[in-house]
Structures are given as C-alpha cells and as structure tokens.
PDB file of C-alpha atoms in Angstrom:
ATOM      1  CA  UNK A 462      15.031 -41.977 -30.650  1.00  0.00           C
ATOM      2  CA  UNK A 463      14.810 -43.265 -27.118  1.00  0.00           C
ATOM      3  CA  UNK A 464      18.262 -41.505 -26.568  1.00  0.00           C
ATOM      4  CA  UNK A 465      17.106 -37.614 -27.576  1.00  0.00           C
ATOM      5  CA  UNK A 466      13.543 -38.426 -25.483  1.00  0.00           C
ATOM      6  CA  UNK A 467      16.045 -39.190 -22.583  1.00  0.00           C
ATOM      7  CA  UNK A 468      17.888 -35.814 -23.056  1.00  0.00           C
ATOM      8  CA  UNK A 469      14.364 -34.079 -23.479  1.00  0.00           C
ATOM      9  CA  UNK A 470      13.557 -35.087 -20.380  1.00  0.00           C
ATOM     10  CA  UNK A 471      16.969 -33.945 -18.864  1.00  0.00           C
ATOM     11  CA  UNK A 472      16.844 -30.402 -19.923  1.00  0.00           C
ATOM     12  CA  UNK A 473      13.134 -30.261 -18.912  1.00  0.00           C
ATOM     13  CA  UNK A 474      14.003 -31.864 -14.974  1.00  0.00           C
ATOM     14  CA  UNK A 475      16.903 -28.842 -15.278  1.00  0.00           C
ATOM     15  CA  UNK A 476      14.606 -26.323 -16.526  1.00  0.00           C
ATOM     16  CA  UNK A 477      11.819 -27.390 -14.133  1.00  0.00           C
ATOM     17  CA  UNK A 478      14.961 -27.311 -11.350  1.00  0.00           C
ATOM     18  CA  UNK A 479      15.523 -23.735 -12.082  1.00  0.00           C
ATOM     19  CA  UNK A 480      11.996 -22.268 -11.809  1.00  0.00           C
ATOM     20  CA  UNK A 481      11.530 -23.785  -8.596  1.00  0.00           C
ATOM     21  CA  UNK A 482      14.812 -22.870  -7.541  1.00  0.00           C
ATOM     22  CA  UNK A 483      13.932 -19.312  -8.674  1.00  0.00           C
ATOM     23  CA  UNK A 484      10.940 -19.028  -6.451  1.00  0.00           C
ATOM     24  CA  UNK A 485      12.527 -19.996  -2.893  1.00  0.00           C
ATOM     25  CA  UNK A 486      14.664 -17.884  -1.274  1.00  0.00           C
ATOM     26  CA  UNK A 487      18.172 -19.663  -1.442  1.00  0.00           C
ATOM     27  CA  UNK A 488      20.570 -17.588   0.432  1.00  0.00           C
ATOM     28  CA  UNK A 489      22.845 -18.656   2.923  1.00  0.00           C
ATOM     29  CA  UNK A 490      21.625 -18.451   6.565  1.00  0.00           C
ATOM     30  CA  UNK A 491      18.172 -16.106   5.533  1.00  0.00           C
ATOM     31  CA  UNK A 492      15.840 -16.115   8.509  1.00  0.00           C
ATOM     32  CA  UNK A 493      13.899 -13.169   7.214  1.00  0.00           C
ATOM     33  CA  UNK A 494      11.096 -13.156   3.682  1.00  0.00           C
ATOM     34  CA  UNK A 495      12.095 -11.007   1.438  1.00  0.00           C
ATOM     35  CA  UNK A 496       9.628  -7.821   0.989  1.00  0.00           C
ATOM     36  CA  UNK A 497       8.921  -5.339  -2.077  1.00  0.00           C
ATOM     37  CA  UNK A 498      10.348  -2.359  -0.539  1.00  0.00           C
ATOM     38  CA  UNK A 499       7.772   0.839  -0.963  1.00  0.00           C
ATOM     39  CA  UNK A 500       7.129   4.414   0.515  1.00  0.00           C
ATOM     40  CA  UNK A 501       4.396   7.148   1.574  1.00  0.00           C
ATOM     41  CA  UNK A 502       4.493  10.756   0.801  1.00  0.00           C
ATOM     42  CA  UNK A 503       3.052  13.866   1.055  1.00  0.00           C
ATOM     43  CA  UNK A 504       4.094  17.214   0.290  1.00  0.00           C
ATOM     44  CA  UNK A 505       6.053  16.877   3.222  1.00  0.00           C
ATOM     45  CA  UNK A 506       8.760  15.766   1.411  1.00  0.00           C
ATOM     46  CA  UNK A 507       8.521  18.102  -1.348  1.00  0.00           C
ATOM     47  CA  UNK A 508       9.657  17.844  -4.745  1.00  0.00           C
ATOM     48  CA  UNK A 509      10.812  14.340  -5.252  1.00  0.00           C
ATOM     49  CA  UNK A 510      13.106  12.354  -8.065  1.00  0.00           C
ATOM     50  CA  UNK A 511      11.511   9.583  -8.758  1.00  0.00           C
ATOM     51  CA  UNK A 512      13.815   8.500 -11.225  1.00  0.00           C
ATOM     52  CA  UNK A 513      16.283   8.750  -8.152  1.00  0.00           C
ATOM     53  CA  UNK A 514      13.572   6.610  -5.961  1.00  0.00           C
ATOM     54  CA  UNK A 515      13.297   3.487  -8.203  1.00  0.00           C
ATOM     55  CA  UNK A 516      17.059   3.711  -8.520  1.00  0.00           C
ATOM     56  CA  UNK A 517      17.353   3.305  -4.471  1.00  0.00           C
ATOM     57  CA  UNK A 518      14.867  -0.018  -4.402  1.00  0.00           C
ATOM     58  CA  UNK A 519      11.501   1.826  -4.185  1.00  0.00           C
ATOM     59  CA  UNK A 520       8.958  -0.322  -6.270  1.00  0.00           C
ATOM     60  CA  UNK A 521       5.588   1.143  -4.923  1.00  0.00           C
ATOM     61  CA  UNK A 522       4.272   4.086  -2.999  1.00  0.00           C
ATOM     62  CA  UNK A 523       1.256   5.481  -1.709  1.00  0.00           C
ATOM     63  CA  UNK A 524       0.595   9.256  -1.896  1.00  0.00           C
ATOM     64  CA  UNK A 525      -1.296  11.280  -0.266  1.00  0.00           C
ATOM     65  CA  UNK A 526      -4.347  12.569  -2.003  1.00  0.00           C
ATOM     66  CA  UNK A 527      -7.123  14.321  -0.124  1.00  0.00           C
ATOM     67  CA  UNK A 528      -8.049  15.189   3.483  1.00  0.00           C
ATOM     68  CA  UNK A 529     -11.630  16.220   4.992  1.00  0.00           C
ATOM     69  CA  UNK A 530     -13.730  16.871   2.418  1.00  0.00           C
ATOM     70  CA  UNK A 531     -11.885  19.949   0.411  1.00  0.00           C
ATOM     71  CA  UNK A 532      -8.210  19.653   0.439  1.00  0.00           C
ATOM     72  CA  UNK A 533      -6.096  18.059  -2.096  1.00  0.00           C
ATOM     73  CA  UNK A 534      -2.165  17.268  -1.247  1.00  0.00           C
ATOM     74  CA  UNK A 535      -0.530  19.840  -3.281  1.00  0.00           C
ATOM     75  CA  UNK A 536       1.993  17.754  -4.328  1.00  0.00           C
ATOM     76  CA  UNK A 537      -0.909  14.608  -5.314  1.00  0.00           C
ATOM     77  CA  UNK A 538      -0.469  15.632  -8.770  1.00  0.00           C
ATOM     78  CA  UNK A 539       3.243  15.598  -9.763  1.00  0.00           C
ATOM     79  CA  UNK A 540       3.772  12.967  -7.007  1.00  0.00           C
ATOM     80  CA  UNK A 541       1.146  10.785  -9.124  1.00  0.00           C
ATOM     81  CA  UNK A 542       2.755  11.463 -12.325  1.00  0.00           C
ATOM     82  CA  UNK A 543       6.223  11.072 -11.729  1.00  0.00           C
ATOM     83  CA  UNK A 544       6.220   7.959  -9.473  1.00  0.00           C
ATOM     84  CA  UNK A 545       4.259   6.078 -12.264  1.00  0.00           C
ATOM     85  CA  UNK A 546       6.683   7.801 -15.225  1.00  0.00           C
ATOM     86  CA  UNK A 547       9.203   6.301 -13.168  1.00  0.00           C
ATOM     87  CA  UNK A 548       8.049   2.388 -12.914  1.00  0.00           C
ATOM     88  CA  UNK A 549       6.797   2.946  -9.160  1.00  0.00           C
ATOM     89  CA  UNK A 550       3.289   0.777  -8.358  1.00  0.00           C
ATOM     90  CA  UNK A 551       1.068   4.133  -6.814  1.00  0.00           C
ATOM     91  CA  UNK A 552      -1.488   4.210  -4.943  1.00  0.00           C
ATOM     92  CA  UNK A 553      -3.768   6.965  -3.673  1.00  0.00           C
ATOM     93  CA  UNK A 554      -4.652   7.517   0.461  1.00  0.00           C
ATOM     94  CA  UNK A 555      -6.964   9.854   1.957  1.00  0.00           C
ATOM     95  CA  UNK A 556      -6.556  11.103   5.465  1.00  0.00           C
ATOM     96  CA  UNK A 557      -9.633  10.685   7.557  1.00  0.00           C
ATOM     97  CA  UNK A 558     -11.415  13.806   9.156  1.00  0.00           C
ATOM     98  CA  UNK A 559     -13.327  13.307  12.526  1.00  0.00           C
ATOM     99  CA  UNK A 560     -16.577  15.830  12.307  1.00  0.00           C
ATOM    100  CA  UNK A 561     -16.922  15.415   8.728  1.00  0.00           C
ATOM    101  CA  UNK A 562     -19.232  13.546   6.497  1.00  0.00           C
ATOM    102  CA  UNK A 563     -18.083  10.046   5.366  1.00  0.00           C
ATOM    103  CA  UNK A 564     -20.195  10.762   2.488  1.00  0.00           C
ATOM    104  CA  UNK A 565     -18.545  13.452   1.712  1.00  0.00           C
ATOM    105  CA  UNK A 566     -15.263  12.852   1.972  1.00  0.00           C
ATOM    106  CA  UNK A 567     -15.508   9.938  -0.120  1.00  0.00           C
ATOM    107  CA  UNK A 568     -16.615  11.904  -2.972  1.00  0.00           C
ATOM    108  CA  UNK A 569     -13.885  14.541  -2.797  1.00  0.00           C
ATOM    109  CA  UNK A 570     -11.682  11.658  -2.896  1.00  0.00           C
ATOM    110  CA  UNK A 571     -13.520  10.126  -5.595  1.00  0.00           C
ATOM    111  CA  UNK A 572     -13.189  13.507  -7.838  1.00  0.00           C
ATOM    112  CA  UNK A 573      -9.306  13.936  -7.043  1.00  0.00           C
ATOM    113  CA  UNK A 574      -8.098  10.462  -8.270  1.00  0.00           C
ATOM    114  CA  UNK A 575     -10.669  10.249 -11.097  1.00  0.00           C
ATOM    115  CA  UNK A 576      -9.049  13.330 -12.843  1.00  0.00           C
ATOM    116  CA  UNK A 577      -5.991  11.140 -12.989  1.00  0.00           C
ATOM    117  CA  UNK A 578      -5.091   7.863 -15.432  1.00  0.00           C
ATOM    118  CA  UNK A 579      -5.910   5.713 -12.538  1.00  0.00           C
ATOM    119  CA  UNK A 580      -8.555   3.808 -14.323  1.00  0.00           C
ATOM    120  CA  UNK A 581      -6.458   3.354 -17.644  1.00  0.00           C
ATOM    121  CA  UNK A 582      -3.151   2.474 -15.729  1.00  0.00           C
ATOM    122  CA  UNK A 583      -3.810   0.510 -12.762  1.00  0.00           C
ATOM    123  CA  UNK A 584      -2.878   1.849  -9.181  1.00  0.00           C
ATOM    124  CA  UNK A 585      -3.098  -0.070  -6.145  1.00  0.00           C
ATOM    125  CA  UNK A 586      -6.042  -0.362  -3.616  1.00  0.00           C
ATOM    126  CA  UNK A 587      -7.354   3.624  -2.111  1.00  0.00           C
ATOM    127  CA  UNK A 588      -6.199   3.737   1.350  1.00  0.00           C
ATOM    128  CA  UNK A 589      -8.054   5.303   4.109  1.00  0.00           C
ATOM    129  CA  UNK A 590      -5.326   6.788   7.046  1.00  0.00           C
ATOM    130  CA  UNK A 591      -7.489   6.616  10.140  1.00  0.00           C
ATOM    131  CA  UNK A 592      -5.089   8.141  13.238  1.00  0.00           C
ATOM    132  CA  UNK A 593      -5.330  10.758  16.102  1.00  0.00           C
ATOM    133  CA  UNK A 594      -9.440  10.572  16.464  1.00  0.00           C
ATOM    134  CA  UNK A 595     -11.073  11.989  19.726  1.00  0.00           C
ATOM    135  CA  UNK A 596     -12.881   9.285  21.853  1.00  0.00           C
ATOM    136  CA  UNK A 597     -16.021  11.576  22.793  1.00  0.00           C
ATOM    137  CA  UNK A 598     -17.285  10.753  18.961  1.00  0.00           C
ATOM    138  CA  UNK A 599     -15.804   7.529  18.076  1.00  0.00           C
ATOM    139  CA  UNK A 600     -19.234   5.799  17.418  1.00  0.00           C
ATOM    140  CA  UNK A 601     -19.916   8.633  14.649  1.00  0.00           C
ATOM    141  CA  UNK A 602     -16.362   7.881  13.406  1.00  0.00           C
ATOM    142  CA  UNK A 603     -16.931   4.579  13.115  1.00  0.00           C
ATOM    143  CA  UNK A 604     -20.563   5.293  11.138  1.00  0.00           C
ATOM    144  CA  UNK A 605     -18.502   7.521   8.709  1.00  0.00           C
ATOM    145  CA  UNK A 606     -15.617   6.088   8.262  1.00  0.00           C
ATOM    146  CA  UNK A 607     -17.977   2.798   7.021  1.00  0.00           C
ATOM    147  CA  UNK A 608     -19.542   5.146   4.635  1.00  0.00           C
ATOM    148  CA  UNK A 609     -16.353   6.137   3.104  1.00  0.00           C
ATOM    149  CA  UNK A 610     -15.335   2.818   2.907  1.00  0.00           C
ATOM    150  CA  UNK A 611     -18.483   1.349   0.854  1.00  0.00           C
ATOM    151  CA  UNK A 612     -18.745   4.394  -1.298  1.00  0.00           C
ATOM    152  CA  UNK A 613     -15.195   4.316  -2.479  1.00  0.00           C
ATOM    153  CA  UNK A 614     -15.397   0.593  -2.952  1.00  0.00           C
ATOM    154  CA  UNK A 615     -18.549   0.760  -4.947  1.00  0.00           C
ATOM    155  CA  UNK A 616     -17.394   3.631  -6.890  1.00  0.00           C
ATOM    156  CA  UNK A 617     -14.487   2.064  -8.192  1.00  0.00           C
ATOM    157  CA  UNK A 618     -14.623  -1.665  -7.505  1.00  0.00           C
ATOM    158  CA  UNK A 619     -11.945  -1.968  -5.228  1.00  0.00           C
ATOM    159  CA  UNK A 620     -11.625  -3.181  -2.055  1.00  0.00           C
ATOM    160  CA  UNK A 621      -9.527  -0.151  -0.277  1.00  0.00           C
ATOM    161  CA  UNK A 622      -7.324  -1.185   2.518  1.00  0.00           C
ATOM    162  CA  UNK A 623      -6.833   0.703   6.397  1.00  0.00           C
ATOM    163  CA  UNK A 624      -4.066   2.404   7.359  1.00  0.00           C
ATOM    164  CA  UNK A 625      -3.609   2.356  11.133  1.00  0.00           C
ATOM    165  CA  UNK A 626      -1.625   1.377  14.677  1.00  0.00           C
ATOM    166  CA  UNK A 627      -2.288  -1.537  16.790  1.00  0.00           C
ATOM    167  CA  UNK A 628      -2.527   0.995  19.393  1.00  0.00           C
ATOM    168  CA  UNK A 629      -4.809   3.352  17.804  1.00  0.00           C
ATOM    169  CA  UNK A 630      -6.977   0.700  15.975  1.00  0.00           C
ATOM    170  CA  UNK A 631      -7.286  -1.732  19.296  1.00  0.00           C
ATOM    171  CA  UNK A 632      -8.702   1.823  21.693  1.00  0.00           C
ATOM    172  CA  UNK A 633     -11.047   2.818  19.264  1.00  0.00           C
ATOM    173  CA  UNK A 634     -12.515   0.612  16.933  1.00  0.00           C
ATOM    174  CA  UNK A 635     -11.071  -2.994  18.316  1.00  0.00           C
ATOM    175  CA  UNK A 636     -12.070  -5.899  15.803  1.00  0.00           C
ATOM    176  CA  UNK A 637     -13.848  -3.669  13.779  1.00  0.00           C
ATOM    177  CA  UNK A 638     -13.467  -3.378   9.596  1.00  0.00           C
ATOM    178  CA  UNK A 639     -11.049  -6.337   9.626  1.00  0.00           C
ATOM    179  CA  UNK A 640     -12.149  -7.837   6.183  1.00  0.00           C
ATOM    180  CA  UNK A 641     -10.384  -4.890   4.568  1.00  0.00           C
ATOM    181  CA  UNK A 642      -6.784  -5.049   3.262  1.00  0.00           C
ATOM    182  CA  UNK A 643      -4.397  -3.852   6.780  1.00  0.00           C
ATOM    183  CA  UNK A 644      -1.834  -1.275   6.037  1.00  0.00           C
ATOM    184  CA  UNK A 645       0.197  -1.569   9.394  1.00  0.00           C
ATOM    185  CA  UNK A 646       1.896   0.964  11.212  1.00  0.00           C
ATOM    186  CA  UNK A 647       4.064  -0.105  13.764  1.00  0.00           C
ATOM    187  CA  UNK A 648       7.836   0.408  14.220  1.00  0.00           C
ATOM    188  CA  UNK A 649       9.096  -2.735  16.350  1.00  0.00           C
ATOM    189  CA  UNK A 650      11.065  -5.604  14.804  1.00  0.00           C
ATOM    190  CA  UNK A 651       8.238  -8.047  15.494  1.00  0.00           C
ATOM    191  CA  UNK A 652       4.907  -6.756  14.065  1.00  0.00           C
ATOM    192  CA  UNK A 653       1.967  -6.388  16.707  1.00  0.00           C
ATOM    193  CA  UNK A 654      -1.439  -6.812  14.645  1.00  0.00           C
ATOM    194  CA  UNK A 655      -4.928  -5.020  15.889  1.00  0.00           C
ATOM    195  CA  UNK A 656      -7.574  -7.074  17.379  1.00  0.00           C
ATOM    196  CA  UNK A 657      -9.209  -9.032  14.652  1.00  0.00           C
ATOM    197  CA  UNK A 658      -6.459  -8.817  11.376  1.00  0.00           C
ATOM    198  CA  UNK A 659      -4.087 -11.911  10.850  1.00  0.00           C
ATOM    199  CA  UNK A 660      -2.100 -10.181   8.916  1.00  0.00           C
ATOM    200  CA  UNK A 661      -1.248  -7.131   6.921  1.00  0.00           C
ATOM    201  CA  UNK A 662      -0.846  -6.247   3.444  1.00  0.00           C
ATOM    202  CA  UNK A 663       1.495  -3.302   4.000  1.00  0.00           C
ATOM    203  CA  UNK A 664       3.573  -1.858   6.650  1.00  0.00           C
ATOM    204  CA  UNK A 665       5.151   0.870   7.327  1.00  0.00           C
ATOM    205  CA  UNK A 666       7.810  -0.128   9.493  1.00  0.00           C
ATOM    206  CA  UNK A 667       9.569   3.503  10.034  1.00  0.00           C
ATOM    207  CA  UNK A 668       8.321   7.432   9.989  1.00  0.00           C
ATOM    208  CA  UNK A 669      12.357   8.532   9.272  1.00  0.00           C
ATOM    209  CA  UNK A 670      13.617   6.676   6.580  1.00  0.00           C
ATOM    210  CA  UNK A 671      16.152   8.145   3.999  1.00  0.00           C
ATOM    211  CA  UNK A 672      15.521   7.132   0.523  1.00  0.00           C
ATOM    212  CA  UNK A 673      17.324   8.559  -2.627  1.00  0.00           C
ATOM    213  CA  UNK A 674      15.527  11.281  -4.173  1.00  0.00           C
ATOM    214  CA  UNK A 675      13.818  12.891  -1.350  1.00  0.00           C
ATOM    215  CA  UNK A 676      15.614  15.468   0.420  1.00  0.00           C
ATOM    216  CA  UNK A 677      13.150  14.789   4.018  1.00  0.00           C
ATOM    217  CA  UNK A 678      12.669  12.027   6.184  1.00  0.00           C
ATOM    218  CA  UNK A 679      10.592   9.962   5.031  1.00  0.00           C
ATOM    219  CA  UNK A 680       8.167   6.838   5.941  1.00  0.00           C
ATOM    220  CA  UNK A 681       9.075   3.192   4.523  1.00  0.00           C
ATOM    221  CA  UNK A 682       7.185   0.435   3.861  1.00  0.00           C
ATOM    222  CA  UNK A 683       6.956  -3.457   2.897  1.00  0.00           C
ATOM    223  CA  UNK A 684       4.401  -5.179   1.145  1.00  0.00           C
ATOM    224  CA  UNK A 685       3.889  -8.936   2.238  1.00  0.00           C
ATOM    225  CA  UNK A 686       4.885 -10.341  -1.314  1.00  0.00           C
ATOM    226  CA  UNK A 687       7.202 -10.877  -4.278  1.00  0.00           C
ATOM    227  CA  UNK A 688       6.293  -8.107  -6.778  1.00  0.00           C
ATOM    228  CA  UNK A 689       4.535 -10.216  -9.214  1.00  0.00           C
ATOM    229  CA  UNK A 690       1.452 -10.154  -6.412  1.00  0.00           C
ATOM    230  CA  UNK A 691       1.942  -6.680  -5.666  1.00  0.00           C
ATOM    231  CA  UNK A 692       1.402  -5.553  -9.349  1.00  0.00           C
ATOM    232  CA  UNK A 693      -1.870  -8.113  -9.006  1.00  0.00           C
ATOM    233  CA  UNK A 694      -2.861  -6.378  -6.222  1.00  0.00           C
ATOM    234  CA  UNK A 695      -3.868  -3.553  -8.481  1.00  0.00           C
ATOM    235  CA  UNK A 696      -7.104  -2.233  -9.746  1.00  0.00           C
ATOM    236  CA  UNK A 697      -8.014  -1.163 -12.983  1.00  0.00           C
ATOM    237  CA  UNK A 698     -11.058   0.431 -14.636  1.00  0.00           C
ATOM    238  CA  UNK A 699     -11.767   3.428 -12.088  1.00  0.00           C
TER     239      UNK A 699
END
C-alpha cells in the first residue's frame, strides 16, 4: 500500500512539475515576455483573409467601427464577421471627432456594434482612438470625449480602453482618463507611457506591418498577456 501511495505522489510532483513548467517561459537566453500577437484595421486594408490572418499568428484585432457621429467603416461588417469565423478575439474602436457631440457619437457607436453578435459572442473592450485634435478646443474635447466614455461604459458594462501616443496624450490631456484600459501607440523598442498610466493593455508597436492575408500595410499590435487573459479580457452581454 505504502509503495503505490509513494508512486501517487511521484506522478503527482511530475504532473505538478509540468504545469508549472508550462507557465514560465523556458527558452534558452529569452530576455523578452512573450505577447499575443494582434492587429487593427480599417477599410484601409480592404478585403481581408482571415482564415489567412490566424494562419500568420494573429489571435485578436480591433476594427474600426464608426467615426463622428454618422459614418460606419465600410468594411466594419465583413471585417467583424470574418475575423470572429476565423478564431480572431475582435474588438470594436471608434475614431474620435473634435466639434462633435460626445453624446452623440457614443450612440452611433452604440447602434453600429449592437446590430452585431457582440453581446452573444464576447468581443473585447470598445476602444476610443483619440489622435490629431486641435489645441484651441481641447477643454471641450476633453468634456466630450468623458461623455463618450461613460455612455458607452454604461451602455454595455464595459470598461472601454484609450487608444493614443505618449506624445499626443501628454500635450493635450496629460494625466487625464488614466483609470481606463491604455491602448499604446508608440513605435520605439522601449515603450514610453503618457503621464499618469503604468502600463498598457495593448500596443501597437508599428503602422507598416505585413501580415498574411492583407494585401496593405498594416498596424500590429501586442497585448500584455498569455491568451488565456486576453480571452478574459472580454465582455459579454452587450
């Protein structure tokens, strides 16, 4: 008896062995964590494969959905459809609009992903791109782009995350909506974070990346996890 309790405990030390060995990242001479690789699109890049996409590495993108507050990304739809048909995470982004109604452009955005299996399927966290804004109005910016930001998280119960630069973020709205989710843009080797964020959730570490499937240059990203927490990262019930 005491003999197989001594071999039980064998195979479990080897099995427990394994799974830690499983989560560490054993390779010879690694400096750098491994990251979930991902992408952003628009119809910039046109028709896409996404069957050819996973097959390159891709396991999540974010796609652009609306800008202002009456323009949907006329490739949103088959973008949305086929990344997900395909096993890539998606998420939706909407681009900013200085002069228009945070209000408002929260509920275009609102209509556009709601018409999709969001809610049923899980996507990750709304994105709002905020870039290229005029300094002679950043304080009503700033008012609207809060308004977006609460609406959309209200509506769907979601915290959404920012997509910006250091540079951009740190000139116009320095320390300012940092307990949201940071999607970084910034194309050095070491990442530079904006005044108040400790870290970021996703970067976008090049604009002219080459990916299989898509015929364009297009931008890459990293999320700052294995893929089990990116998938937990997701929000369901929109």
């Amino acid at each position: 008896m005491k003999a197989r309790l001594d071999i039980l405990q064998v195979c479990l030390l080897r099995l427990f062995s394994i799974f830690l060995l499983a989560g560490c990242d054993t390779s010879v001479g690694s400096t750098q964590p491994e990251y979930i690789s991902g992408i952003d699109v628009s119809s910039y890049q046109e028709q896409i494969n996404w069957t050819q996409v996973y097959g390159g590495g891709v396991r999540f993108a974010y796609i652009k959905a609306t800008e202002s507050d009456t323009l949907t990304d006329p490739q949103f739809m088959a973008n949305w459809s086929g990344s997900d048909k395909s096993g890539v995470i998606r998420g939706a982004y909407h681009f900013f609009t200085q002069g228009v109604s945070g209000a408002a452009q929260a509920a275009y955005f609102l209509s556009v992903i709601r018409a999709t299996d969001a809610g049923d399927r899980g996507a990750l966290p709304p994105a709002l791109d905020v870039e290229g804004l005029s300094g002679a109005e950043l304080k009503e910016a700033k008012a609207e782009i809060a308004v977006w930001l609460k609406t959309v998280e209200a509506a769907l119960n979601c915290t959404p995350v920012i997509y910006t630069s250091p540079d951009t973020w740190d000139e116009e709205f320095p320390g300012d909506f940092t307990n949201y989710g940071l999607w970084l843009a910034d194309y050095t080797s070491e990442t530079q974070l904006p005044t108040g964020w400790t870290s970021w959730l996703f970067w976008q570490y090049s604009d002219s990346g080459t990916v299989d499937g898509i015929a364009t240059p297009v931008s890459l990203d990293r999320f700052s996890g294995r893929e089990l927490d990116l998938r937990l990262t997701t929000c369901v019930g929109w």
